[in-house]
């Protein structure tokens, strides 16, 4: 069967694959469009397997919250190069996955990958298709979500970093945004002291003891010095105890209290490309 330029263009419009790939798919399948589409998807799966060990440290991060402000999610879809990350089709795909997350409210990465897109196929299947179309490793690498009385989303310029923060009650939008930007700028490791795993605390204490000894401090002062440095770690590395970047005379928790009374921060997620 003769394959015409119109046939090739039609398949390209259907799949987004390159002209030569579309021509080969139609030729290999005697002009059958359904079989050609399946052929292109299979090629994408083969390419995915070949590129499984490649690094994909670029891409796009996007955070969104629902209209009622009670759920928010961050989607990170990675690529190998910045060139692909800036591709309109790639960015449009990330936006569509983010929109779908807001509509379906998945609770995990696996649930997000299994979401059905408009054609009835899963997000994960579409990621494989995109890999085959673009020709480099594409991966749905990370998904984070929070749900509470109030959740806010923040996207840093360039879509390489995003945060979401949840609150126990109502809080003015500008104040909630301030906290989300704080989480982006200051990269806390935990919400508060109670949220830090004991093994992390033990490691910080041991490092502080070793540093004190190397500085020649007496053994009778080692524990006091180590505890002081641990407290400094809590202050610098937990969101609620950090100095508020817009007013370092108060902590983030104190700022929230001044703006929202008894409302407290209940959680945050921070996602960054390459982190």
XYZ file of C-alpha atoms in Angstrom, residues 46-260:
215
model
C 11.740 -0.117 23.850
C 13.392 3.286 24.079
C 12.274 3.625 27.696
C 13.993 0.356 28.532
C 17.189 1.448 26.791
C 17.265 4.763 28.647
C 16.280 3.436 32.066
C 19.787 3.954 33.450
C 20.123 7.518 32.117
C 20.040 10.482 34.502
C 17.032 12.774 34.192
C 17.857 15.759 36.384
C 16.050 18.427 34.423
C 12.349 18.835 33.764
C 9.484 20.776 35.305
C 7.947 21.089 38.766
C 4.383 22.352 39.119
C 2.231 22.897 42.223
C -1.499 23.607 42.274
C -4.296 23.745 44.824
C -7.992 23.038 44.442
C -10.490 25.889 44.117
C -11.651 25.365 47.713
C -8.036 25.506 48.951
C -8.251 22.219 50.869
C -5.964 20.060 48.726
C -2.752 20.770 46.840
C -0.284 18.683 44.898
C 3.185 18.973 43.386
C 4.058 17.126 40.184
C 7.668 16.646 39.056
C 8.192 15.209 35.605
C 11.856 14.956 34.735
C 13.802 15.024 31.492
C 17.448 14.628 30.573
C 17.933 18.141 29.208
C 16.813 21.708 29.717
C 16.006 21.825 25.993
C 13.183 19.310 26.485
C 12.068 20.978 29.735
C 11.392 24.144 27.747
C 9.515 22.290 25.004
C 5.879 23.454 24.744
C 4.535 19.901 24.367
C 6.442 18.746 27.448
C 5.250 21.702 29.537
C 1.701 21.215 28.317
C 1.841 17.576 29.370
C 3.077 18.474 32.867
C 0.242 21.007 33.176
C -2.311 18.406 32.099
C -1.015 15.931 34.709
C -1.157 18.642 37.368
C -4.730 19.535 36.376
C -5.694 15.877 36.488
C -4.188 15.575 39.973
C -6.275 18.480 41.216
C -9.397 16.906 39.724
C -8.722 13.378 41.070
C -6.842 14.109 44.329
C -4.475 11.101 44.298
C -2.631 10.355 47.539
C 0.589 8.829 46.169
C 2.878 8.705 43.152
C 1.495 5.297 42.160
C -2.067 6.633 42.275
C -1.028 9.663 40.223
C 0.665 7.476 37.593
C -2.486 5.356 37.339
C -4.813 8.306 36.674
C -6.693 8.016 33.382
C -6.285 10.751 30.807
C -8.939 11.817 28.301
C -8.253 8.852 25.983
C -8.681 6.330 28.801
C -4.978 5.501 29.023
C -2.934 6.103 32.161
C -0.552 8.952 32.850
C 2.300 6.446 33.010
C 1.465 5.152 29.522
C 1.472 8.714 28.214
C 4.884 9.319 29.815
C 6.227 6.363 27.823
C 4.642 7.762 24.665
C 6.267 11.123 25.310
C 9.644 9.450 25.784
C 9.272 7.751 22.423
C 8.231 10.996 20.765
C 10.954 13.193 22.268
C 13.736 10.621 22.264
C 15.172 11.076 25.747
C 14.350 9.772 29.202
C 11.113 11.223 30.608
C 9.997 10.159 34.078
C 7.145 10.957 36.437
C 9.695 11.263 39.211
C 7.889 12.713 42.224
C 4.414 13.474 43.503
C 3.541 15.168 46.794
C 0.181 16.235 48.202
C -1.381 17.719 51.321
C -4.978 18.036 52.450
C -6.313 20.138 55.326
C -8.548 23.086 56.190
C -6.282 25.347 54.108
C -3.514 24.395 51.682
C -1.512 26.807 49.551
C 0.766 26.160 46.552
C 3.802 28.181 45.485
C 5.786 27.887 42.236
C 9.187 29.502 42.092
C 10.103 31.290 38.871
C 11.258 28.849 36.191
C 9.287 25.871 37.560
C 12.340 24.190 39.045
C 11.114 24.483 42.636
C 7.673 24.359 44.249
C 6.175 24.084 47.725
C 2.814 23.344 49.293
C 1.916 24.148 52.909
C -1.114 23.043 54.918
C -2.815 24.820 57.824
C -5.224 23.659 60.503
C -7.664 26.530 59.918
C -8.269 29.712 58.009
C -5.398 32.089 57.309
C -5.189 35.145 55.025
C -3.978 34.172 51.561
C -1.015 36.560 51.623
C 0.175 35.128 54.933
C -0.173 31.571 53.659
C 1.801 32.536 50.559
C 4.522 34.032 52.773
C 4.933 30.703 54.574
C 5.064 28.775 51.278
C 7.769 31.139 50.001
C 9.653 30.713 53.291
C 9.654 26.940 52.770
C 10.989 27.452 49.238
C 13.708 29.934 50.183
C 14.967 28.455 53.456
C 14.671 24.713 52.656
C 13.634 23.417 56.100
C 14.188 19.702 56.666
C 11.115 19.222 58.868
C 8.008 20.986 60.119
C 9.084 21.176 63.763
C 11.367 19.521 66.297
C 8.928 16.643 66.880
C 8.957 15.844 63.148
C 12.696 15.140 62.996
C 13.543 11.408 63.189
C 15.523 10.367 66.242
C 18.369 8.998 64.117
C 18.826 12.465 62.576
C 18.913 14.048 66.048
C 21.439 11.454 67.229
C 23.631 12.109 64.208
C 23.537 15.875 64.731
C 24.513 15.426 68.390
C 27.393 13.124 67.485
C 28.697 15.564 64.866
C 28.447 18.409 67.398
C 30.372 16.383 70.003
C 33.123 15.585 67.503
C 33.403 19.236 66.482
C 33.635 20.337 70.119
C 36.382 17.815 70.809
C 38.319 18.918 67.712
C 38.049 22.496 69.016
C 39.704 21.377 72.250
C 36.666 21.780 74.497
C 36.763 19.978 77.849
C 34.768 16.755 78.237
C 32.716 18.377 81.005
C 31.389 20.901 78.468
C 30.914 18.612 75.464
C 27.265 17.692 76.134
C 26.236 21.275 76.866
C 27.890 22.501 73.651
C 26.367 19.661 71.612
C 22.886 20.415 72.943
C 23.328 24.084 72.129
C 24.290 23.255 68.556
C 21.349 20.871 68.286
C 19.007 23.662 69.368
C 20.556 25.880 66.705
C 19.897 23.117 64.160
C 16.235 22.980 65.248
C 15.947 26.744 64.857
C 17.538 26.860 61.423
C 16.133 23.658 59.945
C 12.509 23.378 61.097
C 9.907 25.519 59.379
C 7.963 26.642 62.441
C 11.122 27.628 64.351
C 12.948 29.404 61.537
C 13.280 33.165 61.662
C 10.616 34.623 59.391
C 12.444 36.002 56.346
C 10.355 39.184 56.214
C 10.826 39.920 59.940
C 13.624 38.065 61.708
C 12.398 39.237 65.106
C 9.743 36.518 65.030
C 9.616 32.858 64.080
C 7.390 31.517 61.329
C 5.060 30.033 63.962
C 4.799 33.409 65.669
C 4.081 35.085 62.345
C 1.247 32.642 61.620
C -0.185 33.231 65.096
C -0.106 36.998 64.561
C -2.045 36.599 61.308
C -4.356 33.672 62.045
